PDB file of C-alpha atoms in Angstrom:
ATOM      1  CA  UNK A  32      70.347-116.415  47.437  1.00 57.00           C
ATOM      2  CA  UNK A  33      73.713-116.948  49.120  1.00 64.00           C
ATOM      3  CA  UNK A  34      76.845-116.988  47.082  1.00 66.00           C
ATOM      4  CA  UNK A  35      77.402-120.731  47.889  1.00 72.00           C
ATOM      5  CA  UNK A  36      74.008-121.742  46.723  1.00 70.00           C
ATOM      6  CA  UNK A  37      74.359-119.482  43.656  1.00 84.00           C
ATOM      7  CA  UNK A  38      77.415-121.271  42.715  1.00 85.00           C
ATOM      8  CA  UNK A  39      75.795-124.873  43.365  1.00 86.00           C
ATOM      9  CA  UNK A  40      73.031-123.840  41.104  1.00 91.00           C
ATOM     10  CA  UNK A  41      75.313-122.763  38.489  1.00 94.00           C
ATOM     11  CA  UNK A  42      77.280-125.955  38.484  1.00 94.00           C
ATOM     12  CA  UNK A  43      74.170-128.069  38.393  1.00 95.00           C
ATOM     13  CA  UNK A  44      72.860-126.067  35.411  1.00 96.00           C
ATOM     14  CA  UNK A  45      76.174-126.561  33.606  1.00 96.00           C
ATOM     15  CA  UNK A  46      75.920-130.247  34.190  1.00 97.00           C
ATOM     16  CA  UNK A  47      72.275-130.166  32.945  1.00 97.00           C
ATOM     17  CA  UNK A  48      73.312-128.347  29.788  1.00 97.00           C
ATOM     18  CA  UNK A  49      76.201-130.756  29.042  1.00 97.00           C
ATOM     19  CA  UNK A  50      73.798-133.602  29.391  1.00 97.00           C
ATOM     20  CA  UNK A  51      71.204-132.139  26.805  1.00 97.00           C
ATOM     21  CA  UNK A  52      74.030-130.704  24.512  1.00 96.00           C
ATOM     22  CA  UNK A  53      75.743-134.264  24.292  1.00 94.00           C
ATOM     23  CA  UNK A  54      75.696-135.340  20.628  1.00 93.00           C
ATOM     24  CA  UNK A  55      73.760-138.481  21.208  1.00 92.00           C
ATOM     25  CA  UNK A  56      70.916-136.930  23.379  1.00 93.00           C
ATOM     26  CA  UNK A  57      67.922-137.563  21.217  1.00 92.00           C
ATOM     27  CA  UNK A  58      65.444-134.900  22.125  1.00 91.00           C
ATOM     28  CA  UNK A  59      65.801-132.122  19.695  1.00 90.00           C
ATOM     29  CA  UNK A  60      63.003-129.944  21.443  1.00 91.00           C
ATOM     30  CA  UNK A  61      65.031-130.189  24.582  1.00 93.00           C
ATOM     31  CA  UNK A  62      68.221-129.234  22.700  1.00 94.00           C
ATOM     32  CA  UNK A  63      66.428-126.125  21.219  1.00 94.00           C
ATOM     33  CA  UNK A  64      65.260-125.027  24.763  1.00 95.00           C
ATOM     34  CA  UNK A  65      68.736-125.265  26.364  1.00 96.00           C
ATOM     35  CA  UNK A  66      70.351-123.649  23.344  1.00 95.00           C
ATOM     36  CA  UNK A  67      68.006-120.489  23.564  1.00 94.00           C
ATOM     37  CA  UNK A  68      68.195-120.561  27.376  1.00 95.00           C
ATOM     38  CA  UNK A  69      64.210-120.794  27.383  1.00 95.00           C
ATOM     39  CA  UNK A  70      64.087-122.623  30.488  1.00 96.00           C
ATOM     40  CA  UNK A  71      63.921-122.132  34.265  1.00 96.00           C
ATOM     41  CA  UNK A  72      65.946-124.281  36.681  1.00 97.00           C
ATOM     42  CA  UNK A  73      65.999-124.874  40.330  1.00 96.00           C
ATOM     43  CA  UNK A  74      67.795-127.303  42.768  1.00 96.00           C
ATOM     44  CA  UNK A  75      65.534-128.598  45.555  1.00 94.00           C
ATOM     45  CA  UNK A  76      67.257-131.170  47.698  1.00 89.00           C
ATOM     46  CA  UNK A  77      65.519-134.584  47.938  1.00 95.00           C
ATOM     47  CA  UNK A  78      62.839-135.722  45.655  1.00 96.00           C
ATOM     48  CA  UNK A  79      59.549-135.854  47.230  1.00 93.00           C
ATOM     49  CA  UNK A  80      60.634-133.867  50.562  1.00 92.00           C
ATOM     50  CA  UNK A  81      58.120-131.630  52.030  1.00 91.00           C
ATOM     51  CA  UNK A  82      60.707-128.668  52.286  1.00 90.00           C
ATOM     52  CA  UNK A  83      61.807-129.136  48.517  1.00 91.00           C
ATOM     53  CA  UNK A  84      58.062-129.456  47.507  1.00 94.00           C
ATOM     54  CA  UNK A  85      57.223-125.993  49.014  1.00 94.00           C
ATOM     55  CA  UNK A  86      60.168-124.455  47.334  1.00 95.00           C
ATOM     56  CA  UNK A  87      59.407-126.033  44.019  1.00 97.00           C
ATOM     57  CA  UNK A  88      55.783-124.952  44.180  1.00 97.00           C
ATOM     58  CA  UNK A  89      56.882-121.314  44.555  1.00 96.00           C
ATOM     59  CA  UNK A  90      59.298-121.574  41.600  1.00 96.00           C
ATOM     60  CA  UNK A  91      57.020-123.411  39.349  1.00 97.00           C
ATOM     61  CA  UNK A  92      54.137-121.144  39.978  1.00 97.00           C
ATOM     62  CA  UNK A  93      56.382-118.133  39.118  1.00 96.00           C
ATOM     63  CA  UNK A  94      57.457-119.930  35.856  1.00 96.00           C
ATOM     64  CA  UNK A  95      53.887-120.580  34.950  1.00 96.00           C
ATOM     65  CA  UNK A  96      52.673-116.932  35.502  1.00 94.00           C
ATOM     66  CA  UNK A  97      55.456-115.730  33.050  1.00 92.00           C
ATOM     67  CA  UNK A  98      54.642-118.273  30.251  1.00 90.00           C
ATOM     68  CA  UNK A  99      53.718-116.358  27.053  1.00 82.00           C
ATOM     69  CA  UNK A 100      50.347-117.623  25.849  1.00 74.00           C
ATOM     70  CA  UNK A 101      50.722-117.324  22.086  1.00 67.00           C
ATOM     71  CA  UNK A 102      54.534-117.854  21.331  1.00 60.00           C
ATOM     72  CA  UNK A 103      55.544-120.913  19.322  1.00 66.00           C
ATOM     73  CA  UNK A 104      58.975-120.955  21.254  1.00 82.00           C
ATOM     74  CA  UNK A 105      59.521-124.034  23.383  1.00 91.00           C
ATOM     75  CA  UNK A 106      59.857-123.552  27.174  1.00 95.00           C
ATOM     76  CA  UNK A 107      60.554-125.923  30.145  1.00 97.00           C
ATOM     77  CA  UNK A 108      61.108-125.756  33.947  1.00 98.00           C
ATOM     78  CA  UNK A 109      63.748-128.151  35.119  1.00 98.00           C
ATOM     79  CA  UNK A 110      63.699-129.281  38.816  1.00 98.00           C
ATOM     80  CA  UNK A 111      66.841-131.014  40.060  1.00 97.00           C
ATOM     81  CA  UNK A 112      67.019-133.075  43.215  1.00 97.00           C
ATOM     82  CA  UNK A 113      70.791-133.884  44.138  1.00 94.00           C
ATOM     83  CA  UNK A 114      69.953-135.208  47.689  1.00 89.00           C
ATOM     84  CA  UNK A 115      69.468-139.084  48.448  1.00 89.00           C
ATOM     85  CA  UNK A 116      69.189-140.336  45.010  1.00 89.00           C
ATOM     86  CA  UNK A 117      66.891-143.586  44.365  1.00 93.00           C
ATOM     87  CA  UNK A 118      68.688-146.819  43.913  1.00 94.00           C
ATOM     88  CA  UNK A 119      66.248-148.327  41.526  1.00 96.00           C
ATOM     89  CA  UNK A 120      63.786-147.339  38.895  1.00 95.00           C
ATOM     90  CA  UNK A 121      60.751-148.372  40.999  1.00 96.00           C
ATOM     91  CA  UNK A 122      61.822-146.213  43.774  1.00 96.00           C
ATOM     92  CA  UNK A 123      62.309-143.221  41.568  1.00 97.00           C
ATOM     93  CA  UNK A 124      58.893-143.739  40.063  1.00 97.00           C
ATOM     94  CA  UNK A 125      57.200-143.810  43.503  1.00 96.00           C
ATOM     95  CA  UNK A 126      59.160-140.691  44.595  1.00 97.00           C
ATOM     96  CA  UNK A 127      58.232-138.989  41.337  1.00 98.00           C
ATOM     97  CA  UNK A 128      54.508-139.509  41.962  1.00 98.00           C
ATOM     98  CA  UNK A 129      54.911-138.602  45.682  1.00 97.00           C
ATOM     99  CA  UNK A 130      56.498-135.390  44.450  1.00 97.00           C
ATOM    100  CA  UNK A 131      53.820-134.450  41.976  1.00 98.00           C
ATOM    101  CA  UNK A 132      51.112-135.223  44.740  1.00 97.00           C
ATOM    102  CA  UNK A 133      52.758-132.885  47.114  1.00 97.00           C
ATOM    103  CA  UNK A 134      52.863-130.228  44.354  1.00 97.00           C
ATOM    104  CA  UNK A 135      49.270-130.937  43.606  1.00 97.00           C
ATOM    105  CA  UNK A 136      48.149-130.628  47.245  1.00 95.00           C
ATOM    106  CA  UNK A 137      50.215-127.388  47.622  1.00 94.00           C
ATOM    107  CA  UNK A 138      48.652-125.817  44.517  1.00 95.00           C
ATOM    108  CA  UNK A 139      46.788-122.542  44.902  1.00 93.00           C
ATOM    109  CA  UNK A 140      43.370-123.607  45.599  1.00 90.00           C
ATOM    110  CA  UNK A 141      42.054-120.847  43.251  1.00 91.00           C
ATOM    111  CA  UNK A 142      43.931-122.454  40.368  1.00 92.00           C
ATOM    112  CA  UNK A 143      41.733-124.938  38.510  1.00 93.00           C
ATOM    113  CA  UNK A 144      42.953-128.010  36.768  1.00 96.00           C
ATOM    114  CA  UNK A 145      43.822-127.049  33.004  1.00 96.00           C
ATOM    115  CA  UNK A 146      40.596-127.703  31.076  1.00 95.00           C
ATOM    116  CA  UNK A 147      42.590-129.039  28.304  1.00 94.00           C
ATOM    117  CA  UNK A 148      43.495-132.000  30.340  1.00 96.00           C
ATOM    118  CA  UNK A 149      41.982-134.700  32.375  1.00 96.00           C
ATOM    119  CA  UNK A 150      42.698-134.835  36.200  1.00 96.00           C
ATOM    120  CA  UNK A 151      42.196-138.600  36.220  1.00 96.00           C
ATOM    121  CA  UNK A 152      45.505-140.411  35.577  1.00 95.00           C
ATOM    122  CA  UNK A 153      43.656-143.441  33.966  1.00 94.00           C
ATOM    123  CA  UNK A 154      42.179-141.088  31.375  1.00 95.00           C
ATOM    124  CA  UNK A 155      43.952-140.911  28.000  1.00 94.00           C
ATOM    125  CA  UNK A 156      43.712-137.280  28.159  1.00 95.00           C
ATOM    126  CA  UNK A 157      45.434-136.940  31.530  1.00 97.00           C
ATOM    127  CA  UNK A 158      48.202-134.500  32.044  1.00 96.00           C
ATOM    128  CA  UNK A 159      49.548-133.144  35.158  1.00 98.00           C
ATOM    129  CA  UNK A 160      48.285-129.659  36.023  1.00 98.00           C
ATOM    130  CA  UNK A 161      49.842-127.010  38.232  1.00 98.00           C
ATOM    131  CA  UNK A 162      48.867-123.324  38.540  1.00 96.00           C
ATOM    132  CA  UNK A 163      46.278-123.850  35.822  1.00 96.00           C
ATOM    133  CA  UNK A 164      48.657-125.088  33.226  1.00 96.00           C
ATOM    134  CA  UNK A 165      48.852-128.731  31.926  1.00 96.00           C
ATOM    135  CA  UNK A 166      52.559-130.097  31.821  1.00 97.00           C
ATOM    136  CA  UNK A 167      54.104-133.114  30.275  1.00 95.00           C
ATOM    137  CA  UNK A 168      56.729-134.290  32.807  1.00 97.00           C
ATOM    138  CA  UNK A 169      59.904-135.915  31.984  1.00 97.00           C
ATOM    139  CA  UNK A 170      61.534-137.720  34.890  1.00 97.00           C
ATOM    140  CA  UNK A 171      65.371-138.101  34.768  1.00 97.00           C
ATOM    141  CA  UNK A 172      67.525-140.358  37.216  1.00 97.00           C
ATOM    142  CA  UNK A 173      70.890-142.040  37.417  1.00 96.00           C
ATOM    143  CA  UNK A 174      69.603-145.497  37.298  1.00 96.00           C
ATOM    144  CA  UNK A 175      67.036-145.206  34.279  1.00 96.00           C
ATOM    145  CA  UNK A 176      66.946-148.115  31.828  1.00 93.00           C
ATOM    146  CA  UNK A 177      66.594-145.429  29.124  1.00 93.00           C
ATOM    147  CA  UNK A 178      69.887-143.914  28.196  1.00 93.00           C
ATOM    148  CA  UNK A 179      68.252-140.568  27.236  1.00 93.00           C
ATOM    149  CA  UNK A 180      66.817-140.417  30.815  1.00 95.00           C
ATOM    150  CA  UNK A 181      69.953-141.378  32.761  1.00 96.00           C
ATOM    151  CA  UNK A 182      71.068-138.170  34.417  1.00 97.00           C
ATOM    152  CA  UNK A 183      73.448-137.609  37.332  1.00 96.00           C
ATOM    153  CA  UNK A 184      70.635-136.648  39.704  1.00 97.00           C
ATOM    154  CA  UNK A 185      66.866-137.284  39.898  1.00 97.00           C
ATOM    155  CA  UNK A 186      65.137-134.423  37.910  1.00 98.00           C
ATOM    156  CA  UNK A 187      61.710-133.448  36.684  1.00 98.00           C
ATOM    157  CA  UNK A 188      61.404-131.480  33.361  1.00 98.00           C
ATOM    158  CA  UNK A 189      58.015-129.697  33.235  1.00 98.00           C
ATOM    159  CA  UNK A 190      57.118-129.214  29.627  1.00 96.00           C
ATOM    160  CA  UNK A 191      53.916-126.925  29.057  1.00 95.00           C
ATOM    161  CA  UNK A 192      51.439-128.943  26.979  1.00 92.00           C
ATOM    162  CA  UNK A 193      50.088-125.982  25.034  1.00 91.00           C
ATOM    163  CA  UNK A 194      53.316-125.769  23.142  1.00 90.00           C
ATOM    164  CA  UNK A 195      52.874-129.143  21.654  1.00 86.00           C
ATOM    165  CA  UNK A 196      49.406-128.224  20.586  1.00 85.00           C
ATOM    166  CA  UNK A 197      50.718-125.074  18.914  1.00 85.00           C
ATOM    167  CA  UNK A 198      53.442-127.309  17.030  1.00 82.00           C
ATOM    168  CA  UNK A 199      50.495-129.544  15.811  1.00 84.00           C
ATOM    169  CA  UNK A 200      48.607-126.499  14.533  1.00 84.00           C
ATOM    170  CA  UNK A 201      51.576-125.316  12.689  1.00 83.00           C
ATOM    171  CA  UNK A 202      52.297-128.745  11.111  1.00 83.00           C
ATOM    172  CA  UNK A 203      55.635-129.210  12.846  1.00 83.00           C
ATOM    173  CA  UNK A 204      54.853-131.662  15.700  1.00 80.00           C
ATOM    174  CA  UNK A 205      54.786-134.874  13.534  1.00 84.00           C
ATOM    175  CA  UNK A 206      58.270-134.168  11.781  1.00 86.00           C
ATOM    176  CA  UNK A 207      59.787-133.077  15.156  1.00 85.00           C
ATOM    177  CA  UNK A 208      58.505-136.334  16.898  1.00 85.00           C
ATOM    178  CA  UNK A 209      59.863-138.672  13.917  1.00 87.00           C
ATOM    179  CA  UNK A 210      63.300-136.987  14.114  1.00 89.00           C
ATOM    180  CA  UNK A 211      63.322-137.603  18.060  1.00 86.00           C
ATOM    181  CA  UNK A 212      62.182-141.151  17.696  1.00 88.00           C
ATOM    182  CA  UNK A 213      64.809-141.991  15.043  1.00 90.00           C
ATOM    183  CA  UNK A 214      67.612-140.464  17.399  1.00 91.00           C
ATOM    184  CA  UNK A 215      66.270-142.544  20.354  1.00 89.00           C
ATOM    185  CA  UNK A 216      66.443-145.846  18.245  1.00 91.00           C
ATOM    186  CA  UNK A 217      70.041-144.907  17.233  1.00 90.00           C
ATOM    187  CA  UNK A 218      70.898-144.185  20.889  1.00 91.00           C
ATOM    188  CA  UNK A 219      69.102-147.164  22.557  1.00 91.00           C
ATOM    189  CA  UNK A 220      68.233-149.477  19.771  1.00 89.00           C
ATOM    190  CA  UNK A 221      64.533-149.393  20.673  1.00 85.00           C
ATOM    191  CA  UNK A 222      61.711-147.047  21.538  1.00 80.00           C
ATOM    192  CA  UNK A 223      60.365-146.791  25.016  1.00 74.00           C
ATOM    193  CA  UNK A 224      57.263-149.189  24.876  1.00 67.00           C
ATOM    194  CA  UNK A 225      55.306-146.692  26.913  1.00 66.00           C
ATOM    195  CA  UNK A 226      55.361-143.996  24.118  1.00 64.00           C
ATOM    196  CA  UNK A 227      51.880-142.926  22.979  1.00 58.00           C
ATOM    197  CA  UNK A 228      50.456-139.727  21.659  1.00 62.00           C
ATOM    198  CA  UNK A 229      48.231-137.687  23.762  1.00 63.00           C
ATOM    199  CA  UNK A 230      44.719-139.128  23.673  1.00 56.00           C
ATOM    200  CA  UNK A 231      45.788-142.749  22.921  1.00 73.00           C
ATOM    201  CA  UNK A 232      46.657-143.706  26.604  1.00 86.00           C
ATOM    202  CA  UNK A 233      47.365-141.954  29.811  1.00 93.00           C
ATOM    203  CA  UNK A 234      50.686-139.989  29.545  1.00 94.00           C
ATOM    204  CA  UNK A 235      51.139-141.022  33.253  1.00 95.00           C
ATOM    205  CA  UNK A 236      52.682-144.202  31.999  1.00 93.00           C
ATOM    206  CA  UNK A 237      55.621-142.229  30.421  1.00 93.00           C
ATOM    207  CA  UNK A 238      56.688-139.647  33.123  1.00 96.00           C
ATOM    208  CA  UNK A 239      59.183-141.918  35.017  1.00 95.00           C
ATOM    209  CA  UNK A 240      60.790-143.523  31.808  1.00 93.00           C
ATOM    210  CA  UNK A 241      60.371-146.900  33.415  1.00 92.00           C
ATOM    211  CA  UNK A 242      58.671-149.579  31.277  1.00 89.00           C
ATOM    212  CA  UNK A 243      55.354-149.729  32.970  1.00 88.00           C
ATOM    213  CA  UNK A 244      53.484-153.169  33.365  1.00 90.00           C
ATOM    214  CA  UNK A 245      50.146-153.565  31.614  1.00 88.00           C
ATOM    215  CA  UNK A 246      48.571-153.689  35.103  1.00 92.00           C
ATOM    216  CA  UNK A 247      50.339-150.600  36.364  1.00 93.00           C
ATOM    217  CA  UNK A 248      48.014-147.877  38.047  1.00 95.00           C
ATOM    218  CA  UNK A 249      49.162-144.508  38.584  1.00 96.00           C
ATOM    219  CA  UNK A 250      49.023-143.538  42.468  1.00 96.00           C
ATOM    220  CA  UNK A 251      48.326-139.967  41.765  1.00 97.00           C
ATOM    221  CA  UNK A 252      44.753-138.827  42.953  1.00 95.00           C
ATOM    222  CA  UNK A 253      43.186-135.478  42.410  1.00 94.00           C
ATOM    223  CA  UNK A 254      42.367-133.762  45.801  1.00 86.00           C
ATOM    224  CA  UNK A 255      38.849-133.007  44.966  1.00 72.00           C
ATOM    225  CA  UNK A 256      38.126-136.668  44.359  1.00 54.00           C
TER     226      UNK A 256
END
């Protein structure tokens, strides 16, 4: 990596850390990940571009391979796209799904969909899977209607699903979720109406942060279907 790119990534990382470390940022899990440095971060140009998608696929595959299987420590991969930011939430949502579609189509053909999640985005047990690992994806963008999602550049935060299941097993998930939702209400005055627990409705409605209409249908499709 060139010195210029290294400096750019460092600047973007510093900006992201400041965003999460802000006193009002509601996600305590995200704060813990940033505080411990338990995350990967990459800068990939324009959200949804072919070139950026190839680079992201390499980076996310490497991150996934290095994930510990039993630890209770939270981890995440942060992909940031400073180029050509969307002007509306609808545009961001379209490009988010175009990005995930490109990632899926560029996934290693030997990597199966994580068996803990459905590949059907209309299924209540859907989760995006890459390199055999299910991820809950949090989209950030500068025009988000949700203050907690309003970041300087478009970004996708990939959170391994398995770590939430481990929190449930240890009895910590419900308390953490309640604290985050309380902080979200303090920040925005309301909860995102798309919020639902895994298995209640498809989490695809939550990825972009936009309030999805009841008739909204996710554009993602599994390449085997």
